Coordinates of C-alpha atoms and ligand atoms in Angstrom, one line a residue:
M1 CA -154.1 -39.9 56.7
A2 CA -151.6 -37.3 57.6
D3 CA -152.8 -34.1 59.0
A4 CA -152.9 -31.2 56.8
L5 CA -151.4 -28.8 58.6
Q6 CA -152.2 -24.8 57.8
N7 CA -150.4 -21.7 58.2
Y8 CA -151.8 -18.9 61.0
I9 CA -151.7 -15.7 60.0
D10 CA -153.6 -12.6 61.6
G11 CA -155.4 -15.1 64.1
K12 CA -156.4 -17.5 61.5
W13 CA -155.7 -20.8 60.2
V14 CA -155.0 -20.9 56.3
D15 CA -153.9 -22.6 53.2
A16 CA -151.3 -21.3 51.1
V17 CA -152.3 -18.8 48.6
E18 CA -151.5 -21.2 45.6
G19 CA -152.7 -23.8 47.8
G20 CA -149.5 -25.7 47.8
R21 CA -147.9 -28.5 50.4
F22 CA -145.3 -30.3 51.1
D23 CA -144.4 -33.8 53.1
V24 CA -143.2 -33.5 56.4
F25 CA -141.2 -37.2 57.4
D26 CA -140.7 -39.3 59.9
P27 CA -137.0 -39.6 60.3
S28 CA -136.8 -43.2 62.1
T29 CA -139.0 -44.5 59.1
G30 CA -139.5 -42.3 56.0
E31 CA -142.9 -42.3 56.7
V32 CA -145.3 -39.4 55.9
I33 CA -146.8 -37.8 58.9
A34 CA -148.3 -35.0 57.8
T35 CA -148.1 -32.5 55.3
A36 CA -147.7 -28.2 55.8
A37 CA -148.3 -25.6 53.7
D38 CA -145.9 -24.7 50.9
S39 CA -145.4 -20.8 51.5
Q40 CA -145.1 -18.7 48.3
P41 CA -144.3 -14.9 48.4
A42 CA -148.1 -14.2 48.1
D43 CA -148.4 -15.7 51.7
V44 CA -145.6 -14.1 52.8
D45 CA -147.1 -10.2 51.9
R46 CA -150.1 -11.7 53.7
A47 CA -148.9 -12.2 56.9
V48 CA -146.1 -9.1 56.7
E49 CA -149.3 -6.7 55.7
A50 CA -151.0 -8.5 59.1
A51 CA -148.2 -8.0 61.1
R52 CA -147.2 -4.5 60.0
R53 CA -150.8 -3.4 60.5
T54 CA -150.7 -4.4 64.0
F55 CA -147.5 -3.0 65.0
D56 CA -148.2 0.4 63.5
E57 CA -151.8 0.8 64.5
G58 CA -150.4 0.7 68.4
T59 CA -152.6 -1.5 70.5
W60 CA -150.0 -3.9 70.6
W61 CA -147.2 -1.7 71.5
P62 CA -147.3 0.9 73.3
G63 CA -151.2 0.1 74.0
T64 CA -150.7 -3.5 75.9
P65 CA -149.1 -2.6 79.1
A66 CA -145.2 -4.5 80.0
R67 CA -147.0 -6.4 82.9
E68 CA -149.9 -7.6 80.1
R69 CA -147.4 -9.0 77.6
G70 CA -145.3 -10.8 80.3
S71 CA -148.4 -12.1 82.0
I72 CA -149.3 -13.4 78.6
L73 CA -145.4 -15.3 78.2
L74 CA -145.9 -16.6 81.8
R75 CA -149.3 -18.2 80.9
A76 CA -147.9 -19.4 77.8
A77 CA -145.2 -21.1 80.2
D78 CA -147.6 -23.0 82.1
I79 CA -149.4 -24.4 79.0
V80 CA -146.0 -26.0 77.8
R81 CA -145.6 -27.6 81.1
R82 CA -149.1 -29.1 80.6
E83 CA -148.3 -30.2 77.5
R84 CA -145.0 -31.3 78.2
D85 CA -145.3 -34.7 77.0
R86 CA -147.0 -34.7 74.4
L87 CA -144.8 -31.6 72.6
A88 CA -141.9 -33.6 73.6
A89 CA -143.7 -36.7 71.6
L90 CA -144.3 -34.5 68.8
E91 CA -140.8 -33.0 68.7
S92 CA -139.1 -36.1 69.2
R93 CA -140.9 -38.4 66.4
D94 CA -140.4 -35.1 63.5
V95 CA -136.9 -34.4 64.5
G96 CA -135.7 -37.8 65.0
K97 CA -133.9 -37.3 68.3
P98 CA -134.5 -39.0 71.9
I99 CA -137.9 -38.6 73.6
G100 CA -135.7 -37.7 76.4
E101 CA -134.1 -35.2 74.9
A102 CA -136.7 -33.9 73.6
G103 CA -138.5 -33.8 77.1
D104 CA -135.3 -31.2 78.4
D105 CA -135.9 -29.0 75.0
I106 CA -139.9 -28.5 75.9
D107 CA -138.8 -28.2 80.0
E108 CA -136.7 -24.9 78.3
V109 CA -138.8 -23.7 76.1
A110 CA -141.6 -23.3 78.8
F111 CA -138.5 -21.5 81.0
M112 CA -137.8 -19.3 77.6
F113 CA -141.4 -18.2 78.4
E114 CA -141.2 -17.8 82.0
Y115 CA -137.9 -15.4 81.6
Y116 CA -138.5 -13.6 78.9
G117 CA -142.0 -13.0 80.9
G118 CA -140.1 -11.8 83.8
W119 CA -138.3 -9.2 81.5
A120 CA -140.9 -7.5 80.1
T121 CA -141.5 -5.1 83.2
K122 CA -137.8 -4.4 83.7
I123 CA -137.4 -3.3 80.1
A124 CA -136.5 0.5 81.3
G125 CA -134.7 3.4 79.6
E126 CA -132.4 6.1 81.0
S127 CA -132.2 9.8 81.5
Q128 CA -129.2 12.1 82.1
H129 CA -128.6 16.0 82.6
V130 CA -126.2 17.6 80.2
D131 CA -126.4 20.5 82.2
A132 CA -128.5 22.7 83.9
D133 CA -130.7 23.8 81.2
A134 CA -130.8 20.3 79.3
M135 CA -131.0 16.7 80.1
F136 CA -132.0 13.9 77.8
M137 CA -133.8 10.7 77.6
V138 CA -133.4 7.3 76.4
W139 CA -136.5 5.3 75.6
K140 CA -136.2 1.5 75.0
E141 CA -138.5 0.7 72.1
P142 CA -139.2 -2.4 70.0
V143 CA -137.6 -2.9 67.0
G144 CA -141.3 -3.4 65.0
V145 CA -141.9 -6.5 62.7
A146 CA -138.9 -9.2 63.7
V147 CA -138.8 -12.4 61.7
G148 CA -137.4 -15.6 63.1
I149 CA -136.1 -17.9 60.3
T150 CA -135.1 -21.4 61.9
P151 CA -133.3 -25.0 61.7
W152 CA -134.5 -28.6 62.3
N153 CA -132.1 -29.7 65.0
Y154 CA -134.1 -28.2 68.1
P155 CA -137.6 -26.6 66.2
M156 CA -139.0 -25.7 69.2
M157 CA -136.6 -24.0 71.4
M158 CA -134.8 -22.3 68.0
A159 CA -138.6 -20.8 67.6
A160 CA -139.0 -20.0 71.6
Q161 CA -135.7 -18.3 71.9
K162 CA -137.0 -15.4 69.5
V163 CA -140.3 -15.2 69.9
A164 CA -140.4 -15.0 73.6
P165 CA -138.1 -11.9 73.8
A166 CA -140.1 -10.7 70.6
I167 CA -143.3 -10.7 72.4
A168 CA -141.8 -9.0 75.8
A169 CA -140.3 -6.4 73.7
G170 CA -143.5 -5.4 72.2
C171 CA -142.6 -6.9 68.7
A172 CA -145.0 -8.4 66.0
F173 CA -143.5 -11.4 65.0
I174 CA -143.4 -13.9 62.0
L175 CA -142.0 -17.1 62.0
K176 CA -140.5 -19.4 59.0
P177 CA -139.9 -22.8 60.9
P178 CA -137.8 -25.0 59.3
E179 CA -139.6 -27.1 56.1
Q180 CA -137.9 -30.8 57.7
T181 CA -140.0 -30.2 60.9
P182 CA -142.6 -27.8 61.2
L183 CA -145.0 -29.8 63.8
T184 CA -143.9 -28.1 67.2
C185 CA -143.5 -24.7 65.6
L186 CA -147.4 -24.8 64.2
E187 CA -148.4 -25.2 68.1
L188 CA -147.3 -22.3 69.4
P189 CA -150.0 -20.3 67.8
K190 CA -152.2 -22.0 70.0
I191 CA -150.7 -21.9 72.7
L192 CA -150.2 -18.1 72.6
E193 CA -153.6 -17.9 71.7
E194 CA -154.6 -19.9 74.9
A195 CA -152.1 -17.5 76.9
G196 CA -154.1 -14.3 75.7
L197 CA -151.9 -12.9 72.5
P198 CA -154.0 -10.6 70.8
A199 CA -154.5 -11.7 67.2
G200 CA -152.4 -10.3 64.8
V201 CA -149.2 -10.4 67.0
F202 CA -147.5 -13.7 66.0
H203 CA -147.8 -15.5 62.2
V204 CA -146.5 -18.7 61.5
L205 CA -145.6 -19.4 57.8
T206 CA -144.2 -23.1 56.8
G207 CA -142.1 -23.8 53.8
F208 CA -138.8 -23.3 51.8
G209 CA -136.0 -21.4 52.4
E210 CA -136.0 -20.3 48.7
T211 CA -139.6 -19.7 48.8
A212 CA -140.7 -18.7 52.0
G213 CA -137.9 -17.4 53.8
A214 CA -135.8 -15.0 51.1
P215 CA -138.9 -13.1 50.9
L216 CA -139.1 -12.5 54.7
T217 CA -136.0 -11.0 54.2
T218 CA -136.1 -8.2 51.6
H219 CA -139.5 -7.3 52.6
P220 CA -139.4 -3.6 53.3
G221 CA -142.6 -4.4 56.0
V222 CA -139.9 -6.2 57.8
D223 CA -137.8 -4.6 60.3
K224 CA -135.4 -7.7 62.0
V225 CA -134.3 -11.4 60.7
G226 CA -133.1 -13.4 63.3
F227 CA -131.9 -16.9 61.7
T228 CA -130.7 -19.9 62.8
G229 CA -129.0 -22.3 60.5
S230 CA -126.0 -23.1 58.3
R231 CA -123.2 -20.3 57.8
E232 CA -124.4 -20.4 53.8
V233 CA -127.5 -19.3 54.2
G234 CA -126.5 -16.7 57.1
K235 CA -124.3 -15.0 54.8
I236 CA -127.2 -14.9 52.1
I237 CA -129.7 -13.2 54.8
M238 CA -127.5 -10.5 55.3
R239 CA -126.6 -9.8 51.6
S240 CA -130.7 -9.8 50.8
G241 CA -131.5 -8.0 54.4
A242 CA -129.1 -5.2 52.9
D243 CA -131.2 -3.4 50.2
T244 CA -134.1 -2.3 53.1
L245 CA -130.9 -2.1 56.0
K246 CA -132.7 -4.7 58.4
R247 CA -131.4 -5.5 61.6
V248 CA -129.9 -8.8 61.0
T249 CA -128.6 -11.7 63.9
L250 CA -126.8 -14.4 63.3
E251 CA -126.5 -18.0 64.9
L252 CA -124.4 -20.1 62.5
G253 CA -123.0 -23.2 62.6
G254 CA -119.2 -24.6 64.4
K255 CA -116.6 -27.0 64.4
S256 CA -115.8 -26.2 68.4
P257 CA -113.0 -27.8 69.7
N258 CA -113.2 -29.9 73.0
I259 CA -109.9 -30.1 74.8
V260 CA -109.1 -32.7 77.4
F261 CA -105.7 -31.6 79.1
A262 CA -104.0 -34.6 80.8
D263 CA -104.9 -33.3 84.3
A264 CA -108.5 -33.4 83.7
D265 CA -111.1 -35.6 85.8
F266 CA -110.5 -38.1 82.8
P267 CA -113.5 -40.4 83.3
A268 CA -115.7 -36.7 83.1
A269 CA -113.9 -35.5 80.4
I270 CA -114.4 -38.6 78.3
E271 CA -118.1 -38.8 79.0
G272 CA -118.5 -35.0 78.4
S273 CA -116.2 -35.0 75.3
A274 CA -118.5 -38.1 73.7
N275 CA -121.9 -36.3 74.7
G276 CA -120.7 -32.9 72.8
V277 CA -120.5 -35.3 69.6
F278 CA -123.1 -37.8 70.1
W279 CA -126.1 -36.0 71.6
N280 CA -128.5 -35.1 69.5
Q281 CA -127.1 -37.4 67.2
G282 CA -124.7 -34.6 66.5
E283 CA -126.9 -32.2 64.9
I284 CA -126.1 -29.6 67.7
C285 CA -124.3 -25.9 65.9
S286 CA -122.0 -26.0 69.7
A287 CA -121.0 -29.6 69.1
G288 CA -117.6 -30.2 70.7
T289 CA -116.3 -32.2 67.2
R290 CA -112.8 -31.5 67.4
V291 CA -111.6 -33.1 70.4
F292 CA -108.2 -32.3 71.1
V293 CA -106.1 -34.5 73.8
D294 CA -103.2 -34.3 75.5
G295 CA -100.0 -36.4 73.7
G296 CA -99.9 -38.1 77.3
I297 CA -103.2 -39.8 77.6
Y298 CA -104.1 -39.7 73.8
D299 CA -104.1 -43.7 73.2
D300 CA -106.3 -44.4 76.5
A301 CA -108.4 -41.3 75.6
V302 CA -109.3 -42.4 71.8
N303 CA -109.8 -46.6 73.4
E304 CA -112.6 -44.8 75.7
L305 CA -113.9 -43.0 73.3
V306 CA -114.4 -45.8 70.9
D307 CA -116.0 -47.5 74.1
R308 CA -118.4 -44.8 74.6
A309 CA -119.5 -45.1 70.6
A310 CA -120.1 -48.3 70.5
S311 CA -122.3 -48.1 73.7
V312 CA -124.3 -45.4 72.1
K313 CA -127.9 -47.0 72.1
V314 CA -128.8 -45.8 68.2
G315 CA -132.9 -46.7 67.6
D316 CA -136.3 -45.7 67.7
P317 CA -136.3 -42.1 69.3
Q318 CA -139.4 -42.8 70.7
D319 CA -138.1 -45.5 73.0
E320 CA -136.9 -44.2 76.2
T321 CA -133.6 -46.5 76.5
T322 CA -132.4 -45.0 73.0
T323 CA -129.6 -43.0 73.1
M324 CA -129.4 -41.8 69.4
G325 CA -132.1 -41.7 67.0
P326 CA -131.4 -41.2 62.9
L327 CA -130.4 -37.9 61.6
I328 CA -133.0 -35.4 59.8
S329 CA -133.3 -36.6 56.6
K330 CA -132.3 -38.8 53.9
E331 CA -130.2 -35.7 52.7
Q332 CA -128.7 -35.0 55.9
Q333 CA -127.9 -39.0 56.1
E334 CA -126.0 -38.8 52.6
R335 CA -124.2 -35.8 53.3
V336 CA -122.7 -37.6 56.5
E337 CA -121.9 -40.5 54.9
S338 CA -119.7 -38.7 52.7
Y339 CA -117.5 -37.6 55.2
L340 CA -117.4 -41.0 56.6
E341 CA -115.7 -41.7 52.9
V342 CA -113.6 -38.5 53.4
G343 CA -112.5 -39.3 57.0
A344 CA -111.5 -42.8 56.1
S345 CA -109.2 -41.5 53.5
E346 CA -107.5 -38.4 55.7
A347 CA -107.3 -40.5 59.1
R348 CA -107.7 -43.4 61.4
L349 CA -111.1 -44.9 61.9
A350 CA -110.9 -45.8 65.5
G351 CA -114.4 -47.3 66.0
Q352 CA -117.9 -47.0 65.3
G353 CA -120.9 -48.1 67.0
A354 CA -123.7 -50.0 65.4
T355 CA -127.1 -48.3 63.7
P356 CA -130.3 -50.3 64.6
D357 CA -131.4 -53.8 62.5
D358 CA -135.1 -53.5 63.7
P359 CA -136.9 -53.9 60.3
K360 CA -139.5 -51.3 61.3
L361 CA -136.1 -49.1 61.2
A362 CA -135.1 -50.2 58.0
S363 CA -135.6 -46.6 56.2
G364 CA -134.8 -44.8 58.8
Y365 CA -132.2 -41.9 58.3
F366 CA -129.2 -43.6 61.1
V367 CA -125.6 -43.4 60.6
P368 CA -123.1 -45.1 63.0
P369 CA -121.5 -42.8 65.7
T370 CA -118.0 -42.4 64.3
V371 CA -114.3 -41.4 66.1
F372 CA -111.6 -41.0 63.4
A373 CA -107.9 -40.5 65.5
D374 CA -104.7 -39.0 64.8
V375 CA -106.9 -36.5 62.6
D376 CA -104.8 -33.6 61.3
N377 CA -106.3 -29.8 62.3
S378 CA -106.6 -29.1 58.5
A379 CA -108.4 -32.2 57.2
R380 CA -111.2 -32.0 56.1
I381 CA -113.4 -33.8 58.7
A382 CA -111.8 -31.1 61.2
R383 CA -112.6 -28.1 59.2
E384 CA -116.4 -28.4 57.6
E385 CA -118.9 -28.9 59.4
I386 CA -120.5 -32.5 59.3
F387 CA -123.5 -31.9 61.5
G388 CA -124.2 -35.5 62.8
P389 CA -122.2 -37.6 65.2
V390 CA -118.1 -37.6 63.8
M391 CA -115.6 -37.5 66.2
A392 CA -112.1 -35.9 65.2
V393 CA -109.4 -36.9 68.2
I394 CA -106.5 -34.8 67.5
P395 CA -103.6 -35.1 69.9
F396 CA -101.5 -31.8 71.3
R397 CA -98.5 -31.0 73.1
S398 CA -98.6 -28.2 75.2
V399 CA -101.5 -25.3 75.4
D400 CA -100.0 -22.8 73.1
D401 CA -100.1 -25.5 70.4
V402 CA -103.5 -26.6 71.5
V403 CA -105.2 -23.1 71.5
A404 CA -103.3 -22.2 68.0
M405 CA -105.2 -25.0 66.7
A406 CA -108.4 -24.2 68.0
N407 CA -108.8 -21.2 66.8
D408 CA -107.0 -22.1 63.1
N409 CA -110.7 -22.3 62.2
D410 CA -113.4 -20.1 60.2
Y411 CA -115.7 -20.6 63.0
G412 CA -115.8 -19.5 66.7
L413 CA -119.4 -20.4 68.4
A414 CA -117.8 -22.9 71.5
A415 CA -115.1 -24.5 72.9
A416 CA -114.9 -27.3 76.3
I417 CA -111.7 -27.1 78.6
W418 CA -111.4 -29.9 80.7
T419 CA -108.7 -29.7 83.2
N420 CA -108.2 -29.4 87.0
D421 CA -105.5 -26.4 87.0
V422 CA -108.0 -22.9 87.2
K423 CA -105.0 -20.6 86.0
K424 CA -105.1 -23.2 82.7
A425 CA -108.5 -22.9 82.5
M426 CA -108.7 -19.2 82.5
R427 CA -105.4 -18.9 80.2
T428 CA -106.7 -21.3 77.9
A429 CA -110.3 -19.5 77.8
Q430 CA -108.9 -16.4 77.4
A431 CA -107.3 -17.1 74.2
I432 CA -109.8 -19.0 72.3
R433 CA -111.8 -16.7 70.0
A434 CA -115.1 -18.2 70.5
G435 CA -118.7 -16.7 71.7
I436 CA -119.1 -19.8 74.5
V437 CA -116.2 -21.4 76.9
W438 CA -117.5 -24.4 79.1
I439 CA -115.2 -25.3 81.5
N440 CA -115.3 -28.9 83.0
D441 CA -118.8 -29.3 80.8
T442 CA -120.2 -29.7 77.4
Q443 CA -122.9 -28.0 76.0
P444 CA -125.3 -26.2 78.8
A445 CA -127.2 -23.5 77.5
P446 CA -128.9 -22.0 80.0
T447 CA -131.4 -19.3 79.1
E448 CA -130.1 -17.0 81.3
M449 CA -127.0 -17.0 79.3
P450 CA -125.8 -15.3 75.9
W451 CA -125.4 -17.5 73.1
G452 CA -123.4 -16.8 69.9
G453 CA -120.8 -17.2 67.6
Y454 CA -117.4 -15.1 67.2
K455 CA -116.0 -15.2 63.9
Q456 CA -118.1 -16.8 60.9
S457 CA -120.5 -18.5 63.7
G458 CA -122.3 -15.0 63.8
V459 CA -123.6 -12.2 64.1
G460 CA -125.0 -10.9 67.7
R461 CA -126.7 -12.6 70.7
E462 CA -129.5 -14.7 71.8
L463 CA -130.5 -15.7 75.2
G464 CA -130.3 -13.4 78.4
K465 CA -130.6 -10.2 78.3
H466 CA -128.5 -10.0 75.5
G467 CA -131.2 -11.7 73.6
L468 CA -133.5 -9.0 74.4
D469 CA -131.8 -6.1 73.7
D470 CA -131.9 -7.3 69.6
F471 CA -135.7 -6.6 69.8
L472 CA -135.5 -3.4 71.1
E473 CA -134.3 0.1 69.2
E474 CA -133.0 3.3 71.5
K475 CA -134.9 6.5 71.1
A476 CA -132.7 9.3 72.4
V477 CA -135.0 12.1 73.3
Y478 CA -133.2 15.6 74.2
L479 CA -135.4 18.3 76.2
N480 CA -134.3 21.5 76.4
L481 CA -135.6 23.2 80.0
A482 CA -134.2 26.7 79.3
D483 CA -136.3 29.7 80.3
Ligands
LIG501 P1 -130.4 -24.2 56.1 O1 -129.4 -23.2 56.3 O2 -130.8 -24.2 54.9 O3 -131.9 -23.9 56.4 C1 -132.1 -23.1 58.4 C2 -133.4 -22.3 58.0 O4 -133.2 -21.3 56.6 C3 -134.4 -23.6 57.3 O5 -136.0 -22.9 57.7 C4 -134.4 -22.8 55.7 O6 -135.9 -23.5 55.0 C5 -134.2 -21.5 55.8 N1 -133.6 -20.6 54.4 C6 -132.9 -21.6 53.5 N2 -132.5 -21.0 52.6 C7 -132.8 -19.7 53.1 C8 -133.0 -18.5 52.3 N3 -132.5 -18.2 50.7 N4 -133.7 -17.2 52.4 C9 -134.4 -17.6 53.9 N5 -134.0 -18.5 54.2 C10 -133.8 -19.4 54.1 O7 -129.9 -25.4 56.6 P2 -130.1 -27.1 56.6 O8 -130.2 -27.2 54.9 O9 -131.6 -27.5 56.9 O10 -128.8 -27.8 56.7 C11 -127.7 -27.8 55.8 C12 -126.5 -27.8 57.2 O11 -126.5 -26.2 58.0 C13 -126.4 -28.8 58.1 O12 -125.6 -29.9 57.8 C14 -125.6 -27.9 59.4 O13 -124.1 -28.2 58.6 C15 -125.9 -26.6 59.3 N6 -127.1 -25.9 60.0 C16 -126.8 -25.7 61.2 C17 -127.7 -25.1 61.9 C18 -127.0 -24.1 63.5 O14 -128.0 -25.2 64.2 N7 -126.2 -23.6 63.5 C19 -129.0 -25.9 62.1 C20 -129.0 -26.7 61.1 C21 -128.6 -27.1 59.8
LIG502 MG1 -130.4 -25.7 53.1

């Protein structure tokens, strides 16, 4: 029988109040691997009450010294490292991502705890004299009760990059993991409890967006919502936070340009361009799905990219040699397949990889890695986020031409630029309206570096010091020193 997983509220494992459950699938086989608590507004109320009480009673903040909050996070990093292989296997099974990529995710989760563990003791305000008789201080205080609503493509990472800075800052925190992939998120309470986090600080509620997520975004007891997911839900969350004026940060999708200039290191640019679309099955918010290639090298590049698609090994994610697993769900598979039809009518299907013929994987949600060439930048496959291994290759003539096309999209999350000409790289980077620009690389997201989008790709930043600041308020304290 599949594991029956519970919510973690106020330091206890509990079923949903109404007792509902939902199935969690292995996307490579369609098999049910667990059931999880189907939380409803009553469960949200319990979690928010507990988090609110913990925060308001003051034993956590300011009662727990910063060095203790930091030590808890440093111990959590060690526990994640100790459990690395088990967590990677769980993540790979739940998401369908190749086991090697899942291991990289878990390594970064450990580092996130370590990184924000280091920050806890460096949260400091400032002071300034106004004149001989007056001064003020600026105190950094936690925003209070913070909520994280997270997606299924990097479940443990997307949770950790919110939980770790929240704990460093002294917030109480409620996590609503994705309904598709709750498994590693439900490991977090065990890790943090073992690391010494007091009961009541961290809570996890599983369930669906409309029933478990939405009530968190309107609840008067919640001060901040950090969301990663689709642009559509991001807009809903911004609206639903308006009545109580919550601090809302949004990490949304993208349709990121990947620009290959004729003077680039060609093999590196090809490999990077392919990885930027095919890693993690293309289920990456910052995937470089619009591959712009200089007209002079365009035909060679398309041929090479098709070779890359054909050489992707699509198969069982737990097999070390697999480089692409299934998509997350039947729904996502159908969504991506519908885009393959749209693409065939709008552009030229240049080539595709294979899906596995292993009968064990016959019910898995696989789609072939696909390259469309001669795509117009206004085509649907060049405008809309597909969230699957689908590349649109678009020719360009000049820097101005490619910058105009790159910016002609509502999204503005990331961009990759491949060239050996430093001036051209910097000029292009400056002209592009995106929160993240990689030069001669694609997709690195070190925890130290801020992450977030321009335009409709989001509001606010995660990771780095910026990701900590979003969990802090500033209190100005004015002091009259006159006799
Ligand atoms: P989604 O945006 O619906 O789900 C993300 C999270 O939000 C989940 O935890 C979900 O339960 C929650 N949620 C959904 N509706 C909500 C509501 N009304 N109030 C509060 N929380 C809510 O994303 P979904 O449906 O899983 O994927 C659809 C598309 O979104 C994908 O095909 C992709 O294009 C995009 N996406 C982008 C991601 C990114 O990293 N930027 C991650 C996941 C999806
Ligand atoms: Mg949805």
